[in-house]
mmCIF file of C-alpha atoms and ligand atoms in Angstrom:
data_model
loop_
_atom_site.group_PDB
_atom_site.id
_atom_site.type_symbol
_atom_site.label_atom_id
_atom_site.label_comp_id
_atom_site.label_asym_id
_atom_site.label_seq_id
_atom_site.Cartn_x
_atom_site.Cartn_y
_atom_site.Cartn_z
ATOM 1 C CA MET A 19 279.129 105.522 -35.418
ATOM 2 C CA THR A 20 277.363 103.941 -32.456
ATOM 3 C CA ASP A 21 273.637 103.201 -32.659
ATOM 4 C CA ALA A 22 271.002 105.578 -31.328
ATOM 5 C CA ARG A 23 272.979 108.652 -30.392
ATOM 6 C CA ARG A 24 270.798 110.785 -28.170
ATOM 7 C CA LEU A 25 270.499 114.530 -28.473
ATOM 8 C CA PRO A 26 270.666 116.556 -25.266
ATOM 9 C CA ASP A 27 267.101 117.481 -24.187
ATOM 10 C CA ASP A 28 267.628 121.193 -24.820
ATOM 11 C CA PHE A 29 269.407 120.687 -28.178
ATOM 12 C CA LEU A 30 267.930 123.030 -30.808
ATOM 13 C CA TRP A 31 266.521 121.013 -33.702
ATOM 14 C CA GLY A 32 265.251 123.078 -36.553
ATOM 15 C CA THR A 33 265.321 124.381 -40.065
ATOM 16 C CA SER A 34 266.516 127.717 -41.407
ATOM 17 C CA THR A 35 265.112 130.187 -43.912
ATOM 18 C CA ALA A 36 265.747 133.792 -44.955
ATOM 19 C CA ALA A 37 263.155 136.453 -45.673
ATOM 20 C CA HIS A 38 264.189 137.417 -49.196
ATOM 21 C CA GLN A 39 264.480 133.800 -50.279
ATOM 22 C CA ILE A 40 260.954 132.813 -49.280
ATOM 23 C CA GLU A 41 258.725 135.843 -48.674
ATOM 24 C CA GLY A 42 258.329 137.196 -52.202
ATOM 25 C CA ASN A 43 258.082 140.749 -53.525
ATOM 26 C CA ASN A 44 260.762 142.237 -51.344
ATOM 27 C CA THR A 45 260.670 145.165 -53.718
ATOM 28 C CA ASN A 46 262.383 147.751 -51.542
ATOM 29 C CA SER A 47 265.559 145.730 -51.023
ATOM 30 C CA ASP A 48 268.983 145.986 -52.634
ATOM 31 C CA TRP A 49 268.636 142.434 -53.961
ATOM 32 C CA TRP A 50 265.382 143.220 -55.750
ATOM 33 C CA PHE A 51 267.308 146.049 -57.400
ATOM 34 C CA PHE A 52 270.226 143.722 -58.379
ATOM 35 C CA GLU A 53 267.774 141.202 -59.784
ATOM 36 C CA HIS A 54 266.435 143.789 -62.193
ATOM 37 C CA GLN A 55 269.839 144.960 -63.460
ATOM 38 C CA GLU A 56 272.041 143.458 -66.127
ATOM 39 C CA ASN A 57 273.849 141.073 -63.806
ATOM 40 C CA PRO A 58 275.808 137.913 -64.699
ATOM 41 C CA TYR A 59 274.944 136.345 -61.320
ATOM 42 C CA VAL A 60 271.177 136.585 -61.707
ATOM 43 C CA LYS A 61 269.351 134.131 -63.946
ATOM 44 C CA GLU A 62 265.845 135.038 -62.789
ATOM 45 C CA PRO A 63 264.310 137.453 -60.275
ATOM 46 C CA SER A 64 262.866 136.295 -56.950
ATOM 47 C CA GLY A 65 259.300 137.434 -57.773
ATOM 48 C CA ASP A 66 256.778 135.833 -55.444
ATOM 49 C CA ALA A 67 259.389 133.441 -54.018
ATOM 50 C CA CYS A 68 257.415 130.975 -51.824
ATOM 51 C CA ASP A 69 254.857 133.632 -50.869
ATOM 52 C CA SER A 70 255.824 132.961 -47.272
ATOM 53 C CA TYR A 71 255.086 136.546 -46.315
ATOM 54 C CA HIS A 72 251.481 135.338 -46.413
ATOM 55 C CA ARG A 73 251.918 131.590 -46.033
ATOM 56 C CA TRP A 74 254.225 131.501 -42.982
ATOM 57 C CA PRO A 75 251.478 129.900 -40.796
ATOM 58 C CA GLU A 76 251.319 126.981 -43.230
ATOM 59 C CA ASP A 77 255.131 126.693 -43.246
ATOM 60 C CA MET A 78 255.236 126.617 -39.458
ATOM 61 C CA ASP A 79 252.319 124.151 -39.227
ATOM 62 C CA LEU A 80 254.239 121.761 -41.459
ATOM 63 C CA LEU A 81 257.530 122.142 -39.609
ATOM 64 C CA ALA A 82 255.907 121.549 -36.237
ATOM 65 C CA GLU A 83 253.945 118.531 -37.541
ATOM 66 C CA LEU A 84 257.166 117.095 -38.935
ATOM 67 C CA GLY A 85 258.629 117.158 -35.422
ATOM 68 C CA PHE A 86 261.005 120.129 -35.493
ATOM 69 C CA THR A 87 261.227 122.113 -32.271
ATOM 70 C CA ASP A 88 263.041 125.184 -33.608
ATOM 71 C CA TYR A 89 262.781 127.556 -36.543
ATOM 72 C CA ARG A 90 265.311 130.130 -37.691
ATOM 73 C CA PHE A 91 263.949 132.898 -39.893
ATOM 74 C CA SER A 92 265.030 136.418 -40.741
ATOM 75 C CA ILE A 93 263.219 139.710 -40.508
ATOM 76 C CA GLU A 94 263.496 142.108 -43.429
ATOM 77 C CA TRP A 95 265.087 145.495 -42.836
ATOM 78 C CA ALA A 96 263.768 146.799 -46.178
ATOM 79 C CA ARG A 97 260.190 146.211 -44.990
ATOM 80 C CA ILE A 98 260.722 147.449 -41.435
ATOM 81 C CA GLU A 99 262.502 150.652 -42.506
ATOM 82 C CA PRO A 100 261.336 151.362 -46.063
ATOM 83 C CA ALA A 101 262.841 154.867 -46.024
ATOM 84 C CA PRO A 102 265.640 156.181 -43.798
ATOM 85 C CA GLY A 103 264.234 156.696 -40.309
ATOM 86 C CA GLU A 104 260.680 155.719 -41.345
ATOM 87 C CA PHE A 105 259.557 152.542 -39.631
ATOM 88 C CA SER A 106 256.628 150.344 -40.530
ATOM 89 C CA ASN A 107 254.621 149.333 -37.467
ATOM 90 C CA ALA A 108 252.731 146.913 -39.670
ATOM 91 C CA ALA A 109 255.934 145.112 -40.705
ATOM 92 C CA ILE A 110 257.148 144.965 -37.097
ATOM 93 C CA ALA A 111 253.755 143.573 -36.016
ATOM 94 C CA HIS A 112 253.952 141.046 -38.855
ATOM 95 C CA TYR A 113 257.276 139.654 -37.598
ATOM 96 C CA ARG A 114 256.054 139.686 -33.997
ATOM 97 C CA ARG A 115 253.076 137.586 -35.134
ATOM 98 C CA MET A 116 255.576 135.156 -36.642
ATOM 99 C CA VAL A 117 257.414 134.875 -33.314
ATOM 100 C CA GLU A 118 254.134 134.269 -31.498
ATOM 101 C CA GLY A 119 252.935 131.922 -34.223
ATOM 102 C CA ALA A 120 256.094 129.850 -33.907
ATOM 103 C CA LEU A 121 255.772 129.609 -30.132
ATOM 104 C CA ALA A 122 252.096 128.679 -30.375
ATOM 105 C CA ARG A 123 253.093 125.716 -32.536
ATOM 106 C CA GLY A 124 255.933 124.582 -30.280
ATOM 107 C CA LEU A 125 258.706 126.023 -32.459
ATOM 108 C CA ARG A 126 261.305 128.105 -30.648
ATOM 109 C CA PRO A 127 262.157 131.038 -32.892
ATOM 110 C CA MET A 128 265.707 132.109 -33.700
ATOM 111 C CA VAL A 129 265.510 135.554 -35.302
ATOM 112 C CA THR A 130 268.127 136.706 -37.826
ATOM 113 C CA LEU A 131 268.306 140.490 -38.139
ATOM 114 C CA HIS A 132 270.204 140.636 -41.415
ATOM 115 C CA HIS A 133 270.345 137.867 -44.004
ATOM 116 C CA PHE A 134 272.077 139.353 -47.077
ATOM 117 C CA THR A 135 269.480 142.030 -47.909
ATOM 118 C CA THR A 136 269.379 145.697 -46.942
ATOM 119 C CA PRO A 137 266.964 148.468 -47.908
ATOM 120 C CA ARG A 138 267.775 149.962 -51.284
ATOM 121 C CA TRP A 139 268.368 153.375 -49.671
ATOM 122 C CA PHE A 140 271.149 151.773 -47.589
ATOM 123 C CA LEU A 141 272.843 150.526 -50.779
ATOM 124 C CA GLU A 142 272.461 153.948 -52.380
ATOM 125 C CA ARG A 143 274.262 155.625 -49.489
ATOM 126 C CA GLY A 144 277.217 153.255 -49.953
ATOM 127 C CA GLY A 145 276.205 150.001 -48.237
ATOM 128 C CA TRP A 146 278.095 148.624 -45.251
ATOM 129 C CA ALA A 147 281.358 150.345 -46.143
ATOM 130 C CA ALA A 148 279.850 153.842 -45.865
ATOM 131 C CA ALA A 149 280.394 155.732 -42.611
ATOM 132 C CA GLY A 150 277.676 155.232 -40.002
ATOM 133 C CA SER A 151 276.360 151.896 -41.305
ATOM 134 C CA ASP A 152 276.691 150.327 -37.826
ATOM 135 C CA GLU A 153 274.659 153.136 -36.335
ATOM 136 C CA LEU A 154 271.914 152.712 -38.934
ATOM 137 C CA PHE A 155 271.843 148.967 -38.313
ATOM 138 C CA ALA A 156 271.521 149.587 -34.559
ATOM 139 C CA ARG A 157 268.719 152.082 -35.185
ATOM 140 C CA TYR A 158 266.812 149.501 -37.263
ATOM 141 C CA LEU A 159 267.149 146.753 -34.696
ATOM 142 C CA THR A 160 266.187 149.130 -31.915
ATOM 143 C CA ALA A 161 262.954 149.844 -33.814
ATOM 144 C CA ALA A 162 262.476 146.099 -34.358
ATOM 145 C CA GLU A 163 262.800 145.398 -30.615
ATOM 146 C CA PRO A 164 259.117 144.401 -30.185
ATOM 147 C CA VAL A 165 259.838 141.426 -32.459
ATOM 148 C CA TYR A 166 262.446 139.849 -30.164
ATOM 149 C CA ALA A 167 261.989 141.679 -26.841
ATOM 150 C CA THR A 168 260.252 138.714 -25.236
ATOM 151 C CA ASP A 169 260.152 134.956 -25.812
ATOM 152 C CA VAL A 170 263.074 134.874 -28.287
ATOM 153 C CA ALA A 171 266.113 133.138 -26.848
ATOM 154 C CA HIS A 172 268.472 133.460 -29.831
ATOM 155 C CA VAL A 173 269.132 136.403 -32.117
ATOM 156 C CA CYS A 174 271.549 136.143 -35.038
ATOM 157 C CA THR A 175 272.818 139.624 -35.845
ATOM 158 C CA ILE A 176 274.240 139.039 -39.327
ATOM 159 C CA ASN A 177 274.135 135.950 -41.510
ATOM 160 C CA GLU A 178 277.402 135.006 -43.247
ATOM 161 C CA PRO A 179 279.141 138.381 -42.948
ATOM 162 C CA ASN A 180 282.062 136.846 -44.818
ATOM 163 C CA MET A 181 279.859 136.195 -47.845
ATOM 164 C CA VAL A 182 278.443 139.725 -47.587
ATOM 165 C CA ALA A 183 281.997 141.107 -47.745
ATOM 166 C CA SER A 184 282.835 138.894 -50.736
ATOM 167 C CA MET A 185 279.599 139.896 -52.448
ATOM 168 C CA ALA A 186 280.673 143.534 -52.069
ATOM 169 C CA THR A 187 283.773 142.660 -54.132
ATOM 170 C CA ALA A 188 281.622 140.809 -56.678
ATOM 171 C CA TYR A 189 279.217 143.753 -56.919
ATOM 172 C CA GLU A 190 282.141 146.115 -57.502
ATOM 173 C CA SER A 191 283.367 143.830 -60.302
ATOM 174 C CA VAL A 192 279.952 144.028 -62.004
ATOM 175 C CA ILE A 193 280.087 147.822 -61.874
ATOM 176 C CA SER A 194 283.737 148.204 -62.873
ATOM 177 C CA GLY A 195 283.966 145.281 -65.295
ATOM 178 C CA ARG A 196 287.048 144.082 -63.409
ATOM 179 C CA PRO A 197 287.126 140.264 -63.704
ATOM 180 C CA LEU A 198 286.972 138.023 -60.654
ATOM 181 C CA PRO A 199 289.139 134.925 -60.144
ATOM 182 C CA THR A 200 287.530 131.904 -61.796
ATOM 183 C CA THR A 201 288.010 129.600 -58.781
ATOM 184 C CA GLY A 202 287.378 130.258 -55.123
ATOM 185 C CA LEU A 203 285.558 133.038 -53.346
ATOM 186 C CA PRO A 204 286.381 136.672 -54.226
ATOM 187 C CA ALA A 205 288.552 138.326 -51.583
ATOM 188 C CA PRO A 206 286.220 140.060 -49.127
ATOM 189 C CA ASP A 207 286.111 143.836 -49.399
ATOM 190 C CA ARG A 208 288.225 145.121 -46.508
ATOM 191 C CA ALA A 209 286.105 148.156 -45.630
ATOM 192 C CA THR A 210 282.956 146.006 -45.685
ATOM 193 C CA THR A 211 284.610 143.414 -43.431
ATOM 194 C CA ASP A 212 285.563 146.052 -40.858
ATOM 195 C CA ALA A 213 282.118 147.646 -41.002
ATOM 196 C CA LEU A 214 280.352 144.311 -40.505
ATOM 197 C CA ILE A 215 282.476 143.467 -37.490
ATOM 198 C CA ARG A 216 281.682 146.881 -36.002
ATOM 199 C CA ALA A 217 278.003 146.421 -36.825
ATOM 200 C CA HIS A 218 277.929 142.980 -35.194
ATOM 201 C CA HIS A 219 279.499 144.215 -31.968
ATOM 202 C CA ARG A 220 277.234 147.215 -31.817
ATOM 203 C CA ALA A 221 274.165 145.113 -32.630
ATOM 204 C CA THR A 222 275.058 142.629 -29.907
ATOM 205 C CA GLU A 223 275.359 145.408 -27.338
ATOM 206 C CA THR A 224 272.136 147.046 -28.511
ATOM 207 C CA VAL A 225 270.064 143.861 -28.561
ATOM 208 C CA LYS A 226 271.296 142.791 -25.149
ATOM 209 C CA SER A 227 270.662 146.202 -23.642
ATOM 210 C CA LEU A 228 267.073 146.096 -24.943
ATOM 211 C CA ALA A 229 266.470 142.419 -24.221
ATOM 212 C CA PRO A 230 269.020 141.142 -21.698
ATOM 213 C CA HIS A 231 267.736 137.569 -21.864
ATOM 214 C CA VAL A 232 268.649 137.226 -25.548
ATOM 215 C CA LYS A 233 271.668 135.157 -26.528
ATOM 216 C CA ALA A 234 273.258 136.951 -29.470
ATOM 217 C CA GLY A 235 275.689 135.648 -32.056
ATOM 218 C CA TRP A 236 276.426 135.656 -35.763
ATOM 219 C CA SER A 237 276.708 132.925 -38.355
ATOM 220 C CA VAL A 238 279.831 132.442 -40.439
ATOM 221 C CA ALA A 239 280.083 130.482 -43.692
ATOM 222 C CA ASN A 240 282.880 128.066 -42.944
ATOM 223 C CA LEU A 241 284.585 127.348 -46.234
ATOM 224 C CA VAL A 242 286.406 124.289 -44.864
ATOM 225 C CA CYS A 243 289.676 125.034 -46.637
ATOM 226 C CA ARG A 244 291.525 121.726 -47.002
ATOM 227 C CA ALA A 245 295.176 122.061 -47.952
ATOM 228 C CA LEU A 246 296.897 119.610 -50.254
ATOM 229 C CA PRO A 247 300.196 118.399 -48.763
ATOM 230 C CA GLY A 248 302.636 121.312 -48.632
ATOM 231 C CA ALA A 249 299.945 123.968 -49.193
ATOM 232 C CA GLU A 250 299.045 124.550 -45.526
ATOM 233 C CA ASP A 251 300.371 128.127 -45.486
ATOM 234 C CA VAL A 252 298.563 128.979 -48.705
ATOM 235 C CA ALA A 253 295.335 127.583 -47.255
ATOM 236 C CA ALA A 254 295.769 129.543 -44.015
ATOM 237 C CA ALA A 255 296.424 132.768 -45.949
ATOM 238 C CA TYR A 256 293.375 132.151 -48.156
ATOM 239 C CA ARG A 257 291.146 131.339 -45.186
ATOM 240 C CA ARG A 258 292.190 134.187 -42.904
ATOM 241 C CA PRO A 259 290.354 137.147 -44.520
ATOM 242 C CA ARG A 260 287.508 134.955 -45.805
ATOM 243 C CA VAL A 261 286.675 133.067 -42.584
ATOM 244 C CA ASP A 262 289.001 133.471 -39.626
ATOM 245 C CA VAL A 263 288.658 137.201 -38.995
ATOM 246 C CA PHE A 264 284.892 136.662 -38.745
ATOM 247 C CA LEU A 265 285.285 133.720 -36.354
ATOM 248 C CA GLU A 266 287.715 135.728 -34.222
ATOM 249 C CA ALA A 267 285.163 138.543 -34.043
ATOM 250 C CA ALA A 268 282.803 136.070 -32.333
ATOM 251 C CA ARG A 269 285.134 135.560 -29.356
ATOM 252 C CA GLY A 270 283.201 136.381 -26.207
ATOM 253 C CA ASP A 271 279.801 136.042 -27.922
ATOM 254 C CA ASP A 272 276.963 133.968 -26.460
ATOM 255 C CA TRP A 273 277.185 131.550 -29.374
ATOM 256 C CA LEU A 274 278.661 131.210 -32.859
ATOM 257 C CA GLY A 275 276.714 129.985 -35.879
ATOM 258 C CA VAL A 276 278.459 127.387 -38.032
ATOM 259 C CA GLN A 277 277.309 127.155 -41.654
ATOM 260 C CA SER A 278 278.797 124.374 -43.695
ATOM 261 C CA TYR A 279 278.041 122.761 -47.039
ATOM 262 C CA THR A 280 281.213 121.657 -48.819
ATOM 263 C CA ARG A 281 284.986 122.065 -48.799
ATOM 264 C CA THR A 282 287.480 124.147 -50.766
ATOM 265 C CA LEU A 283 290.643 122.325 -51.782
ATOM 266 C CA ILE A 284 293.745 124.505 -51.753
ATOM 267 C CA GLY A 285 296.910 123.728 -53.699
ATOM 268 C CA PRO A 286 300.241 125.568 -53.824
ATOM 269 C CA ASP A 287 298.751 128.242 -56.126
ATOM 270 C CA GLY A 288 295.487 128.711 -54.256
ATOM 271 C CA PRO A 289 291.943 127.308 -54.486
ATOM 272 C CA LEU A 290 291.395 124.406 -56.870
ATOM 273 C CA PRO A 291 288.329 123.516 -58.920
ATOM 274 C CA VAL A 292 286.140 120.648 -57.680
ATOM 275 C CA PRO A 293 287.943 117.421 -58.669
ATOM 276 C CA GLU A 294 286.687 115.941 -61.962
ATOM 277 C CA ASP A 295 285.635 112.675 -60.363
ATOM 278 C CA ALA A 296 283.804 114.214 -57.382
ATOM 279 C CA GLU A 297 280.014 114.117 -57.062
ATOM 280 C CA ARG A 298 278.563 117.619 -57.383
ATOM 281 C CA THR A 299 275.373 119.093 -56.049
ATOM 282 C CA LEU A 300 273.039 121.401 -57.987
ATOM 283 C CA THR A 301 275.129 124.425 -56.959
ATOM 284 C CA GLY A 302 278.202 122.754 -58.489
ATOM 285 C CA TRP A 303 279.715 122.249 -55.034
ATOM 286 C CA GLU A 304 281.410 119.009 -54.065
ATOM 287 C CA TYR A 305 279.152 116.569 -52.200
ATOM 288 C CA TYR A 306 281.078 116.464 -48.948
ATOM 289 C CA PRO A 307 279.096 115.749 -45.775
ATOM 290 C CA ASP A 308 282.252 115.554 -43.623
ATOM 291 C CA ALA A 309 282.648 119.309 -44.067
ATOM 292 C CA LEU A 310 280.473 119.899 -41.011
ATOM 293 C CA GLY A 311 282.879 118.118 -38.683
ATOM 294 C CA TYR A 312 285.818 120.189 -39.958
ATOM 295 C CA ALA A 313 283.785 123.381 -39.714
ATOM 296 C CA LEU A 314 282.829 122.676 -36.099
ATOM 297 C CA ARG A 315 286.382 121.809 -35.072
ATOM 298 C CA HIS A 316 287.867 124.852 -36.799
ATOM 299 C CA SER A 317 285.235 127.183 -35.311
ATOM 300 C CA ALA A 318 285.812 125.782 -31.817
ATOM 301 C CA ALA A 319 289.577 126.220 -32.170
ATOM 302 C CA THR A 320 289.301 129.789 -33.476
ATOM 303 C CA ALA A 321 286.652 131.044 -31.042
ATOM 304 C CA PRO A 322 287.503 128.962 -27.967
ATOM 305 C CA GLY A 323 284.851 128.651 -25.305
ATOM 306 C CA VAL A 324 282.027 129.975 -27.474
ATOM 307 C CA PRO A 325 279.128 127.487 -27.764
ATOM 308 C CA LEU A 326 278.440 126.505 -31.368
ATOM 309 C CA ILE A 327 275.108 126.186 -33.141
ATOM 310 C CA VAL A 328 274.902 124.724 -36.633
ATOM 311 C CA THR A 329 272.698 127.409 -38.141
ATOM 312 C CA GLU A 330 272.862 126.036 -41.702
ATOM 313 C CA ASN A 331 273.822 122.738 -43.301
ATOM 314 C CA GLY A 332 272.367 120.999 -46.316
ATOM 315 C CA LEU A 333 272.696 120.539 -50.058
ATOM 316 C CA ALA A 334 270.936 121.372 -53.284
ATOM 317 C CA THR A 335 269.770 118.197 -54.942
ATOM 318 C CA ALA A 336 266.843 116.839 -56.940
ATOM 319 C CA ASP A 337 267.492 113.419 -55.386
ATOM 320 C CA ASP A 338 265.988 113.450 -51.913
ATOM 321 C CA ALA A 339 267.606 110.110 -51.008
ATOM 322 C CA ARG A 340 270.956 111.845 -51.503
ATOM 323 C CA ARG A 341 269.786 114.628 -49.176
ATOM 324 C CA ILE A 342 269.156 112.003 -46.492
ATOM 325 C CA ASP A 343 272.558 110.368 -47.084
ATOM 326 C CA TYR A 344 274.357 113.696 -46.975
ATOM 327 C CA THR A 345 272.580 114.844 -43.835
ATOM 328 C CA ALA A 346 273.176 111.513 -42.079
ATOM 329 C CA GLY A 347 276.891 111.884 -42.874
ATOM 330 C CA ALA A 348 276.972 115.469 -41.636
ATOM 331 C CA LEU A 349 275.141 114.518 -38.420
ATOM 332 C CA GLU A 350 277.565 111.672 -37.822
ATOM 333 C CA ALA A 351 280.420 114.180 -38.091
ATOM 334 C CA LEU A 352 278.542 116.482 -35.705
ATOM 335 C CA ALA A 353 278.062 113.671 -33.167
ATOM 336 C CA ASP A 354 281.755 112.730 -33.410
ATOM 337 C CA ALA A 355 282.716 116.360 -32.748
ATOM 338 C CA MET A 356 280.411 116.443 -29.722
ATOM 339 C CA ASP A 357 281.903 113.168 -28.461
ATOM 340 C CA ASP A 358 285.295 114.866 -28.692
ATOM 341 C CA GLY A 359 284.058 117.596 -26.361
ATOM 342 C CA ILE A 360 283.038 120.284 -28.864
ATOM 343 C CA ASP A 361 280.185 122.278 -27.376
ATOM 344 C CA VAL A 362 277.421 122.141 -29.998
ATOM 345 C CA ARG A 363 273.998 123.343 -28.889
ATOM 346 C CA GLY A 364 271.839 122.869 -31.969
ATOM 347 C CA TYR A 365 271.347 121.993 -35.622
ATOM 348 C CA TYR A 366 269.231 123.871 -38.166
ATOM 349 C CA HIS A 367 268.948 122.364 -41.641
ATOM 350 C CA TRP A 368 269.120 124.620 -44.686
ATOM 351 C CA SER A 369 266.474 124.816 -45.745
ATOM 352 C CA ALA A 370 262.861 124.326 -44.753
ATOM 353 C CA LEU A 371 261.625 125.104 -48.273
ATOM 354 C CA ASP A 372 262.891 124.991 -51.837
ATOM 355 C CA ASN A 373 263.578 128.693 -52.260
ATOM 356 C CA TYR A 374 265.270 131.497 -54.170
ATOM 357 C CA GLU A 375 268.965 130.646 -54.224
ATOM 358 C CA TRP A 376 270.258 134.180 -54.866
ATOM 359 C CA GLY A 377 269.714 134.463 -58.600
ATOM 360 C CA ARG A 378 267.933 131.229 -59.435
ATOM 361 C CA TYR A 379 265.416 128.652 -58.289
ATOM 362 C CA ALA A 380 267.049 125.547 -59.758
ATOM 363 C CA PRO A 381 269.246 124.591 -56.766
ATOM 364 C CA THR A 382 266.662 123.009 -54.489
ATOM 365 C CA PHE A 383 267.832 122.933 -50.856
ATOM 366 C CA GLY A 384 264.402 122.332 -49.323
ATOM 367 C CA LEU A 385 263.036 119.581 -47.124
ATOM 368 C CA ILE A 386 259.691 120.782 -48.450
ATOM 369 C CA ALA A 387 259.042 121.253 -52.171
ATOM 370 C CA VAL A 388 257.145 124.370 -53.257
ATOM 371 C CA ASP A 389 255.163 124.459 -56.499
ATOM 372 C CA ARG A 390 256.355 127.575 -58.307
ATOM 373 C CA GLU A 391 252.875 128.322 -59.720
ATOM 374 C CA THR A 392 250.487 127.380 -56.947
ATOM 375 C CA PHE A 393 252.835 127.599 -53.920
ATOM 376 C CA VAL A 394 251.538 124.223 -52.746
ATOM 377 C CA ARG A 395 253.971 122.763 -50.219
ATOM 378 C CA THR A 396 254.895 119.072 -50.344
ATOM 379 C CA PRO A 397 257.218 117.677 -47.677
ATOM 380 C CA LYS A 398 259.881 115.365 -49.075
ATOM 381 C CA PRO A 399 260.788 112.071 -47.316
ATOM 382 C CA SER A 400 263.871 113.817 -45.870
ATOM 383 C CA ALA A 401 261.597 116.211 -43.972
ATOM 384 C CA ALA A 402 259.895 113.423 -42.010
ATOM 385 C CA TRP A 403 263.201 111.580 -41.551
ATOM 386 C CA LEU A 404 264.919 114.639 -40.070
ATOM 387 C CA GLY A 405 261.955 116.116 -38.229
ATOM 388 C CA GLU A 406 261.258 112.892 -36.327
ATOM 389 C CA ALA A 407 264.444 113.416 -34.297
ATOM 390 C CA GLY A 408 262.781 116.444 -32.755
ATOM 391 C CA ARG A 409 260.320 114.027 -31.125
ATOM 392 C CA THR A 410 262.598 111.078 -30.401
ATOM 393 C CA ARG A 411 265.692 113.140 -29.530
ATOM 394 C CA VAL A 412 267.679 110.412 -31.273
ATOM 395 C CA LEU A 413 270.025 111.458 -34.056
ATOM 396 C CA PRO A 414 268.696 110.053 -37.345
ATOM 397 C CA THR A 415 270.841 107.657 -39.370
ATOM 398 C CA THR A 416 270.317 105.826 -42.645
ATOM 399 C CA ALA A 417 270.829 102.425 -40.999
HETATM 400 O O1 LIG B 518 270.918 130.031 -49.598
HETATM 401 C C1 LIG B 518 272.085 130.295 -48.901
HETATM 402 C C2 LIG B 518 271.792 131.073 -47.640
HETATM 403 O O2 LIG B 518 271.107 132.249 -47.901
HETATM 404 C C3 LIG B 518 273.089 131.425 -46.938
HETATM 405 N N1 LIG B 518 273.914 130.263 -46.757
HETATM 406 C C4 LIG B 518 274.131 129.387 -47.882
HETATM 407 C C5 LIG B 518 272.801 129.030 -48.507
HETATM 408 C C6 LIG B 518 273.037 128.093 -49.710
HETATM 409 O O3 LIG B 518 273.808 128.722 -50.674
#
């Protein structure tokens, strides 16, 4: 790595969050419902989360003071459309205030329309796989148009559709009692996959017809499947339904979101557990900063010509020095990919805040700690280290 790698002036430099994980009391959502069922994946409910529904100005003040120039957050369908066809003007106005609040602080907003949660009524009618889900999604984001109609350059239609499709399989296993494989990600539900791809294309068309200036894309969890020698075909077959079909669906989009945390090793019989001697993060994933470089290169090869934005990257750790080391390694891999001609337009760290990690609070991904009782926010050293690059436009290192 050369010293002082400069970021292009218009490079997006931000942090990412999701409504359900930080807002609190998202009581009308499918996830709130899951959290209150007998469910092996849920250790504790989300409750008040970070109370960011009320404290978003404080979150944005901190992020802007730290130096970030961009903020990716999601709007909550369950709040905007609490009952089928009934829209909350107050919720829409709330999210519009967030867009304006971000801009007023010098943070360019990227708005995610769907980040894992749907209204409970949508689950009850069969979720994504039920007929007409794409139409309902388009109706919701048409109603939400005042949020992004002006001043929002980037809209993310659906966050990690591949994880949503795998979660549909996991949810079915909870209901049916059918066991899931013990290693690797459950095979995505086929009907859910097809529905999400339809929904993304329809959402892109809808958003761009309502707000032609918007650059629309979606964000795919790149599993970084690394084959052991001789297992290349097994890895490709494993990756195809879990990642590649979602990357291919982004061909022709304005941008593609790359989300990368770790790698999945694949042997001749399929995915392998994390090696015994590997360092693990608080999610149990392998500490593997180089994953980002692989994810960028694979995304660029699978959706050629589509500009890439790293919409999530980070790790869950209680050791903030390790967060800095990991992120420096990931950014070095990002810079190497850019040097090799890969068109990367931005980097958003996951996450701004320690938040609800889908079933538990223990895996802390945040640059900013949040007291679970008082909601007091305390930026960690990594937050200042990473945010500063927004001001200097120089990629941070640990040197
Ligand atoms: O917390 C999640 C986020 O909601 C989606 N991407 C991965 C993150 C870490 O697991």
